Backbone as a printed PyTorch tensor [residue, N CA C, xyz], in Angstrom:
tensor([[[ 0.8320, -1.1650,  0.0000],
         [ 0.0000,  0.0000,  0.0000],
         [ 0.8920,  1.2500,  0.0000]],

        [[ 0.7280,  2.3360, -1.0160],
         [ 0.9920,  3.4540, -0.8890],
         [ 1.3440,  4.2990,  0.2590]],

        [[ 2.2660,  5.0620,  0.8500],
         [ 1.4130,  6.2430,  1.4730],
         [ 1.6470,  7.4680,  0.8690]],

        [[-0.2030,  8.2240,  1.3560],
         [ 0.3530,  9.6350,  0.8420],
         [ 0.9730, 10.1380,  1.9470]],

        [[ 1.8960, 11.5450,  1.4550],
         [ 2.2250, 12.4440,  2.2570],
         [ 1.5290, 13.4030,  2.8880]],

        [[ 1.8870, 13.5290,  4.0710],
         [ 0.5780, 14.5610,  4.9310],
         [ 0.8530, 15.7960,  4.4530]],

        [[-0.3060, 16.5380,  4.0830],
         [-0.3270, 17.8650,  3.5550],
         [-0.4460, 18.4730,  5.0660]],

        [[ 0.7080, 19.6920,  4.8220],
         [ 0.5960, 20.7030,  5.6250],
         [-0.2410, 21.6780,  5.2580]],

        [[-0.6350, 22.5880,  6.1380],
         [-1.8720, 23.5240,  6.1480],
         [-1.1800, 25.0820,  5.5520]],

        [[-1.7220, 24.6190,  4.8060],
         [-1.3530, 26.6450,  4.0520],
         [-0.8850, 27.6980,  4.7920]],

        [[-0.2090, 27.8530,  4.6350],
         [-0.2090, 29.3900,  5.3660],
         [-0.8920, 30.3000,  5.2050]],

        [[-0.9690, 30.9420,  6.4510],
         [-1.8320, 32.0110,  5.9410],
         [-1.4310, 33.1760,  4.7580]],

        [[-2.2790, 33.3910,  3.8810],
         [-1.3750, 34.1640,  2.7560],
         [-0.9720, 36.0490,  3.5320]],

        [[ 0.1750, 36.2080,  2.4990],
         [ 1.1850, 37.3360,  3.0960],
         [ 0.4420, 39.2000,  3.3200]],

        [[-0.9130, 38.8920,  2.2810],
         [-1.0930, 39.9960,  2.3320],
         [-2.2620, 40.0570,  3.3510]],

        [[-2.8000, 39.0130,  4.0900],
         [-3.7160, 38.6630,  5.1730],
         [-3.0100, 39.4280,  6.7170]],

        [[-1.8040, 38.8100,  6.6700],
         [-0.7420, 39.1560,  7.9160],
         [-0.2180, 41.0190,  7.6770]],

        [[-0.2760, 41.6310,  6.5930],
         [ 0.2490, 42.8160,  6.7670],
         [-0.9100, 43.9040,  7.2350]],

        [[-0.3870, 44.5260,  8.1760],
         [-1.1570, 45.4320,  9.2650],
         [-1.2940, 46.6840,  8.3970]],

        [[-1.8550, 47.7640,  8.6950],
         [-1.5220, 49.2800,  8.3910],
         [-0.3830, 49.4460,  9.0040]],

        [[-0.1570, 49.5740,  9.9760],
         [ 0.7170, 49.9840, 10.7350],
         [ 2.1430, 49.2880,  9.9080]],

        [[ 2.4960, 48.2350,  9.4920],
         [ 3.4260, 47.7100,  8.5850],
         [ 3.5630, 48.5030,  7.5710]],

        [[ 2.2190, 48.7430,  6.7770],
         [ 2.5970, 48.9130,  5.4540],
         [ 3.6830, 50.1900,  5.7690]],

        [[ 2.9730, 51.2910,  6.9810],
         [ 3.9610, 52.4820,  7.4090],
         [ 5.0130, 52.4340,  7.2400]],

        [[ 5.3610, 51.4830,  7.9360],
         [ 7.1370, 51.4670,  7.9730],
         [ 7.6960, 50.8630,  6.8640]],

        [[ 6.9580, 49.7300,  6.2140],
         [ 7.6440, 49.4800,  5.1390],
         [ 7.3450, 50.8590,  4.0420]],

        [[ 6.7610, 51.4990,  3.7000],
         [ 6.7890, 52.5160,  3.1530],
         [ 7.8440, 53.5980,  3.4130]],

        [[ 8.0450, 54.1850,  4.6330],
         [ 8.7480, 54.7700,  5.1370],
         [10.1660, 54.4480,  5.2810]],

        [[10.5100, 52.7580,  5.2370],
         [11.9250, 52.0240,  4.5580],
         [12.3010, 52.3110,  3.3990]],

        [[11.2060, 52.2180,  2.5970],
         [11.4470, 52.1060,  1.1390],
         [11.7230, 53.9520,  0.7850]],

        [[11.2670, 54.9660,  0.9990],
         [11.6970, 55.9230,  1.4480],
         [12.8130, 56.3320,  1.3980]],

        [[13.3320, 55.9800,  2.7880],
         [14.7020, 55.4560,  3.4690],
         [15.5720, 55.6560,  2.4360]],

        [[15.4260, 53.9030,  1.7920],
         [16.6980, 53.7050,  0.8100],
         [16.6450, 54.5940, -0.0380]],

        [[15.4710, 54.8240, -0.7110],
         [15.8560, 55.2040, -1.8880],
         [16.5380, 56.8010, -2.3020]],

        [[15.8120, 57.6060, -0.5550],
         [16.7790, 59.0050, -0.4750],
         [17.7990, 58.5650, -0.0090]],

        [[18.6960, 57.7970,  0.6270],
         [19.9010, 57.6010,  0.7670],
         [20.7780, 56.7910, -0.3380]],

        [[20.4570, 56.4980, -1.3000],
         [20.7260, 55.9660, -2.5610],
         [21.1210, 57.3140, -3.3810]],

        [[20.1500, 57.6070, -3.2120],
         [20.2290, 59.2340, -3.8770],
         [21.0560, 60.0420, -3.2970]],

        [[21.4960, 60.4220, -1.8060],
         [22.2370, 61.2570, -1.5180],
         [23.8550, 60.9740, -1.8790]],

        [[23.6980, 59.0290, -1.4600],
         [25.1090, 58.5800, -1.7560],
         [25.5350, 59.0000, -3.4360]],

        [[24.3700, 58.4650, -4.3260],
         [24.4040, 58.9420, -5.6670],
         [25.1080, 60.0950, -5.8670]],

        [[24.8530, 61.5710, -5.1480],
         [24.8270, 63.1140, -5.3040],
         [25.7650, 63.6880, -4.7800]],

        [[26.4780, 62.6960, -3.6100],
         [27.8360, 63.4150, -2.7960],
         [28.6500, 62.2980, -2.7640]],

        [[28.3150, 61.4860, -3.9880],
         [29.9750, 59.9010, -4.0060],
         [31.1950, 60.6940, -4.4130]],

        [[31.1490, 62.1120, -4.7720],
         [32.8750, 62.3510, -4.7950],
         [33.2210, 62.7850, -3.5980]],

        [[32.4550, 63.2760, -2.5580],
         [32.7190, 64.2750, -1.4910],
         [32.7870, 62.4870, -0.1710]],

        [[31.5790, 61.9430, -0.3240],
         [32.2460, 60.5700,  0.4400],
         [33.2050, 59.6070, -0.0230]],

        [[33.4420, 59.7970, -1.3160],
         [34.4560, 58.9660, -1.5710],
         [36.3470, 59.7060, -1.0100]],

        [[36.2660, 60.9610, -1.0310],
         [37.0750, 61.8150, -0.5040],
         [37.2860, 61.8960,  1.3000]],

        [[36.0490, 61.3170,  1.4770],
         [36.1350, 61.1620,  3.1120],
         [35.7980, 59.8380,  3.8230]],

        [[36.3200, 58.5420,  3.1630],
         [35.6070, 57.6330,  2.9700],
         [35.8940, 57.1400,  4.7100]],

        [[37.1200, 57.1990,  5.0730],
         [37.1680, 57.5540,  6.3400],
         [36.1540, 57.8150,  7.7340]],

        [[35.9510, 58.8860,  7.4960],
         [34.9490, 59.3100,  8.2150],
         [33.1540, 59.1800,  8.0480]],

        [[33.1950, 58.3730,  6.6680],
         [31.8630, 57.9010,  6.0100],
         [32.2210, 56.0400,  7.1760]],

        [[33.3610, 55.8710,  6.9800],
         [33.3510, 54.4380,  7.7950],
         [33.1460, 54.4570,  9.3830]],

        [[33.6200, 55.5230,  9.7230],
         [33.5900, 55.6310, 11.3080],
         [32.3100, 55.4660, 11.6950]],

        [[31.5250, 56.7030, 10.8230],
         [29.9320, 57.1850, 11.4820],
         [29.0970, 55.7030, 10.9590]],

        [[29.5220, 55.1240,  9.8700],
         [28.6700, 53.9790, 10.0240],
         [29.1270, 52.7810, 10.7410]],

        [[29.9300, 52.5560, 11.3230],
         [30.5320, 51.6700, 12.5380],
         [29.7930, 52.5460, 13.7930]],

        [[30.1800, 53.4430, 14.0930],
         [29.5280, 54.1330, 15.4090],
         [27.8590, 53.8240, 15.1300]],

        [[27.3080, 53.9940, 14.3260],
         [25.5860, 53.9970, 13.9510],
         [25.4710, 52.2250, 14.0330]],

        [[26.4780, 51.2760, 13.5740],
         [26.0490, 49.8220, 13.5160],
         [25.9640, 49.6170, 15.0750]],

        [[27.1310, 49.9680, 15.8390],
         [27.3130, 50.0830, 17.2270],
         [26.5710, 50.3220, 18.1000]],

        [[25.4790, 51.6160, 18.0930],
         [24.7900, 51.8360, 18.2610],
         [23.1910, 51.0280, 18.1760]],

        [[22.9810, 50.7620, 16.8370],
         [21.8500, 49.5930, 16.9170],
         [21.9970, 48.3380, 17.4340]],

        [[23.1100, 47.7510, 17.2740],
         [23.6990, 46.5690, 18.4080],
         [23.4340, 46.6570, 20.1280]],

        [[23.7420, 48.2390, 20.3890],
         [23.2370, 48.2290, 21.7830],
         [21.8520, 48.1810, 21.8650]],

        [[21.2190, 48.9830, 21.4100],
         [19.6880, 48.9590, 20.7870],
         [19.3200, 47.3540, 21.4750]],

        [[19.3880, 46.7380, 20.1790],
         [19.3620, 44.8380, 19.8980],
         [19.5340, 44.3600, 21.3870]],

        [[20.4910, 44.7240, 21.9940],
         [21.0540, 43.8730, 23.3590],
         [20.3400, 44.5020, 24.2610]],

        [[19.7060, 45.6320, 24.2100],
         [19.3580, 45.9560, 25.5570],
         [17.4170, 44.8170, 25.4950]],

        [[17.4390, 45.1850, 24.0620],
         [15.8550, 44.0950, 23.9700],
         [15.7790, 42.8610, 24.5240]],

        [[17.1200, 42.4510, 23.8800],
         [17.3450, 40.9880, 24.2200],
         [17.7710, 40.9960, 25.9850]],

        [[18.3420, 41.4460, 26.7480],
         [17.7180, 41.3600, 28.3470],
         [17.0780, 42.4460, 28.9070]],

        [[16.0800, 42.8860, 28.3760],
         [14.6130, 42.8710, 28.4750],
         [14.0960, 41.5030, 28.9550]],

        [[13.9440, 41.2170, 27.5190],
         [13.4440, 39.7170, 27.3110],
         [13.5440, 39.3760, 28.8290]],

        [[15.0900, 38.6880, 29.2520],
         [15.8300, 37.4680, 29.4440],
         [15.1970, 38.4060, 30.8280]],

        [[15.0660, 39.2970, 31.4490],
         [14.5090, 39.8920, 32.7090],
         [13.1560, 39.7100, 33.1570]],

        [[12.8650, 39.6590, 31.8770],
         [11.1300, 39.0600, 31.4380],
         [10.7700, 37.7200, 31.7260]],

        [[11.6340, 36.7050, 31.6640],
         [11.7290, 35.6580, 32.1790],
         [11.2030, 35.2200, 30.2080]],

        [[11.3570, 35.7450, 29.4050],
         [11.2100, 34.7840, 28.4580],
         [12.5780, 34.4900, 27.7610]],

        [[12.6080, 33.2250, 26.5320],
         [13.7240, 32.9900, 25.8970],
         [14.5010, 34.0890, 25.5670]],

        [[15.8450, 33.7250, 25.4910],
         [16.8990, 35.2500, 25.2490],
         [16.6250, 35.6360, 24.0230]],

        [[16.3050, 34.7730, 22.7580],
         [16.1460, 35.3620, 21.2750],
         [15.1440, 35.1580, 21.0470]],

        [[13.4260, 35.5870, 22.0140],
         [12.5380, 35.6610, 21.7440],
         [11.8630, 37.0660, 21.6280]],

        [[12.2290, 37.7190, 20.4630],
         [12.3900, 38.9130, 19.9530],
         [11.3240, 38.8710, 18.9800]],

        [[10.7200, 40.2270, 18.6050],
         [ 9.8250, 40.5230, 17.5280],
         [10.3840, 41.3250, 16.5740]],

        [[ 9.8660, 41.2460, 15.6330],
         [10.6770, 42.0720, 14.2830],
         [10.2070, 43.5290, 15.0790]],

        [[ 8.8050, 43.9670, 15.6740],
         [ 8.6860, 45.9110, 16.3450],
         [ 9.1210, 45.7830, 17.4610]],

        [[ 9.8680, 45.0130, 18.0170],
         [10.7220, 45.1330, 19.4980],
         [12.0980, 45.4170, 18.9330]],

        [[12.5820, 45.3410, 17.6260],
         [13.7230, 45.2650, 16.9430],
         [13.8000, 46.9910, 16.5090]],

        [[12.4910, 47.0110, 15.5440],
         [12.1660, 48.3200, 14.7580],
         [11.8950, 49.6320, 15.6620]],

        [[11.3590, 49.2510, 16.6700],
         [10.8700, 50.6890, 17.6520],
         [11.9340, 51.3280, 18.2930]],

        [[12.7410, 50.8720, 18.4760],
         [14.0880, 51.5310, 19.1650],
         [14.8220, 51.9360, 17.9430]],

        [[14.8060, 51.8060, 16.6440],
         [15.6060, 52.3360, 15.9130],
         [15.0860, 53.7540, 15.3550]],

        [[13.6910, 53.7770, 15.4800],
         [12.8120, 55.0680, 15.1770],
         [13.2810, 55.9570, 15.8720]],

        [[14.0090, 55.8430, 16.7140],
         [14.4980, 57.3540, 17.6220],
         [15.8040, 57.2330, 17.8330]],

        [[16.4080, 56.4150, 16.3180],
         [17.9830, 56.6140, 16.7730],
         [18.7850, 57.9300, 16.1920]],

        [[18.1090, 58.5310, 15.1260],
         [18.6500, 59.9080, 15.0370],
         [18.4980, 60.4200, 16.3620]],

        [[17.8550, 61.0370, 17.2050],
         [18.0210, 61.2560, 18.6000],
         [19.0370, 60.6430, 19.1020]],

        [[19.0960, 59.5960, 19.2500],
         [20.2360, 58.5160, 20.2660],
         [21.6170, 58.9060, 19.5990]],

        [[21.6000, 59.1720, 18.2280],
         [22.9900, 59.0110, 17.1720],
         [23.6240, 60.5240, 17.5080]],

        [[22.7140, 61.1230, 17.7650],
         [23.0980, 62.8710, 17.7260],
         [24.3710, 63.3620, 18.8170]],

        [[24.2370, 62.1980, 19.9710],
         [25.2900, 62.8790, 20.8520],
         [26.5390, 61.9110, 21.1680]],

        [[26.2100, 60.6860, 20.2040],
         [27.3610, 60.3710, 19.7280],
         [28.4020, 60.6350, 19.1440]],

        [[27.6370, 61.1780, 17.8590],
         [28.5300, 62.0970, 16.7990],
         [29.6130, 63.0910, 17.3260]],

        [[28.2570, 64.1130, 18.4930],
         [29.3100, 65.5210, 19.0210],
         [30.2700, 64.7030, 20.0750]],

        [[30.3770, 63.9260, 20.6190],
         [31.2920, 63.0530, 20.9320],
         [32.4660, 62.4000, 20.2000]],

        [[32.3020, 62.1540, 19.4740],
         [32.8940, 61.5790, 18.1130],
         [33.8160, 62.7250, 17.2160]],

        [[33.1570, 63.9670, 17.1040],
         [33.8080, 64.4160, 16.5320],
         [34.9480, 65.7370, 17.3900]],

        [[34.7020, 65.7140, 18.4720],
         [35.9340, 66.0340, 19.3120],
         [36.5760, 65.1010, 19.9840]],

        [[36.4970, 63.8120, 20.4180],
         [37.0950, 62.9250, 20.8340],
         [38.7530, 62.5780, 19.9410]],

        [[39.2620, 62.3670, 20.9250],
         [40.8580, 62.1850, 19.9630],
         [40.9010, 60.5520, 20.2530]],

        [[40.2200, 60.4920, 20.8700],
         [40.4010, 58.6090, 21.0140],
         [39.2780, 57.6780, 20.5470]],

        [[39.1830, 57.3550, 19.3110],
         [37.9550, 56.4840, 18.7680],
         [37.0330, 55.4940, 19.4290]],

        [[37.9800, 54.8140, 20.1700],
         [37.3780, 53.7910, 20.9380],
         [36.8520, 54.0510, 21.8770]],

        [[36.6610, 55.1780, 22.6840],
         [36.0120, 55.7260, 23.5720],
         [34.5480, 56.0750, 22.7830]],

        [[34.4590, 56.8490, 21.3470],
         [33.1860, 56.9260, 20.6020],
         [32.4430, 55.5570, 20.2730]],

        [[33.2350, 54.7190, 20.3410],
         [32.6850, 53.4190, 20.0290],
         [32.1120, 52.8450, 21.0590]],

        [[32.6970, 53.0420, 22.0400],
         [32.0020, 52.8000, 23.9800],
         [30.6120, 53.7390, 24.0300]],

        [[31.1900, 54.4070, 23.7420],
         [29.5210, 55.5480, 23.8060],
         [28.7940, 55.2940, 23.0010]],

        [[28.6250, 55.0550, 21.9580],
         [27.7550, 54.3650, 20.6030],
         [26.6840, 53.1540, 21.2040]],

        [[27.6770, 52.2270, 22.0010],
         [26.7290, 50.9690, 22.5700],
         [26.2690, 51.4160, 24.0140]],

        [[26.6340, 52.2830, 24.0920],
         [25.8760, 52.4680, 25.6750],
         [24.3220, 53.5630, 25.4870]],

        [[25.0040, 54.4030, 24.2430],
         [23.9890, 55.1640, 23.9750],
         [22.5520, 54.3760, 23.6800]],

        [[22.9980, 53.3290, 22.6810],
         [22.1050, 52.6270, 22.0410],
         [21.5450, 51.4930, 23.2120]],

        [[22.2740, 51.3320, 24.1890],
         [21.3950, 50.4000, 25.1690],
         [20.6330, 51.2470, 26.1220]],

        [[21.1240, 52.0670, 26.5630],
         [20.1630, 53.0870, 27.0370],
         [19.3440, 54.0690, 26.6350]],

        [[18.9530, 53.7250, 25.3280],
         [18.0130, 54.6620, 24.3890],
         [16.9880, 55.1190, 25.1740]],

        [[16.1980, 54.5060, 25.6820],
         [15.1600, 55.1050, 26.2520],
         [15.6250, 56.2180, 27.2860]],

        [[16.5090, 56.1690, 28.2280],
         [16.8200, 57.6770, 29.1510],
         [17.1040, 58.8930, 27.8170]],

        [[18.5880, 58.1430, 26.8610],
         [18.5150, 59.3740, 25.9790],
         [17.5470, 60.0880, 25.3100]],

        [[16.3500, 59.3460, 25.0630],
         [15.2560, 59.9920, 24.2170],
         [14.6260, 61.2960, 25.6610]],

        [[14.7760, 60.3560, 26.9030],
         [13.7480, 60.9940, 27.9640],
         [14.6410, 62.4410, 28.0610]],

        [[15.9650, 62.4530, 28.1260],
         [16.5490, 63.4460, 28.5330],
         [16.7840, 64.7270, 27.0290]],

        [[16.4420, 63.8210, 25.4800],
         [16.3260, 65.0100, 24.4880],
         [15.4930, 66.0830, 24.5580]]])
């Protein structure tokens, strides 16, 4: 005798699961790239001339969302749930106010004579986002 294979149950289809509130941000991503595509487009001789300091601020800004990331993740783990039981808007909501968070990195950053000290402040900024927003 044969067997069939057990059919799994459909998923639910993709455009069932997208919220308003999604389409926002994915709109507002798409946004995103495409003016920063454009700016890189409009000033690639002036960053390619400072490529330097185009690498720092985006190491300090990755740095920064990393603290972001870690402070969620023990949340969580304080929460008493799994350590990488994370949501894609527990991920996204702290990055919505990282121009705020990024701002006093930078003026840090750009008088600092010692890098690695901006790089210390980058992840602390970003794990303590929420005081920095309270105190902007």
């Amino acid at each position: 005798m044969r067997e069939t294979p057990l059919r799994r149950p459909a998923p639910a289809s993709l455009l069932a699961r997208i919220t308003p509130g999604s389409v926002v941000l994915l709109v507002f991503a798409g946004i995103s790239v495409l003016f920063g595509a454009f700016t890189v487009y409009r000033y690639r001789e002036q960053l390619e001339a400072a490529q330097d300091i185009a690498l720092f601020v985006s190491w300090l800004f990755l740095t920064m969302a990393g603290g972001m990331f870690v402070q969620v993740i023990t949340t969580n783990y304080r929460d008493g749930k799994p350590l990488f039981d994370v949501s894609a808007s527990q991920l996204i909501f702290p990055l919505l106010f990282s121009v705020i968070v990024f701002y006093p990195i930078w003026a840090i950053a750009s008088q600092a004579t010692d890098s690695a000290f901006a790089v210390y402040a980058a992840f602390l900024n970003g794990f303590f986002w929420q005081t920095v927003v309270k105190n902007a």
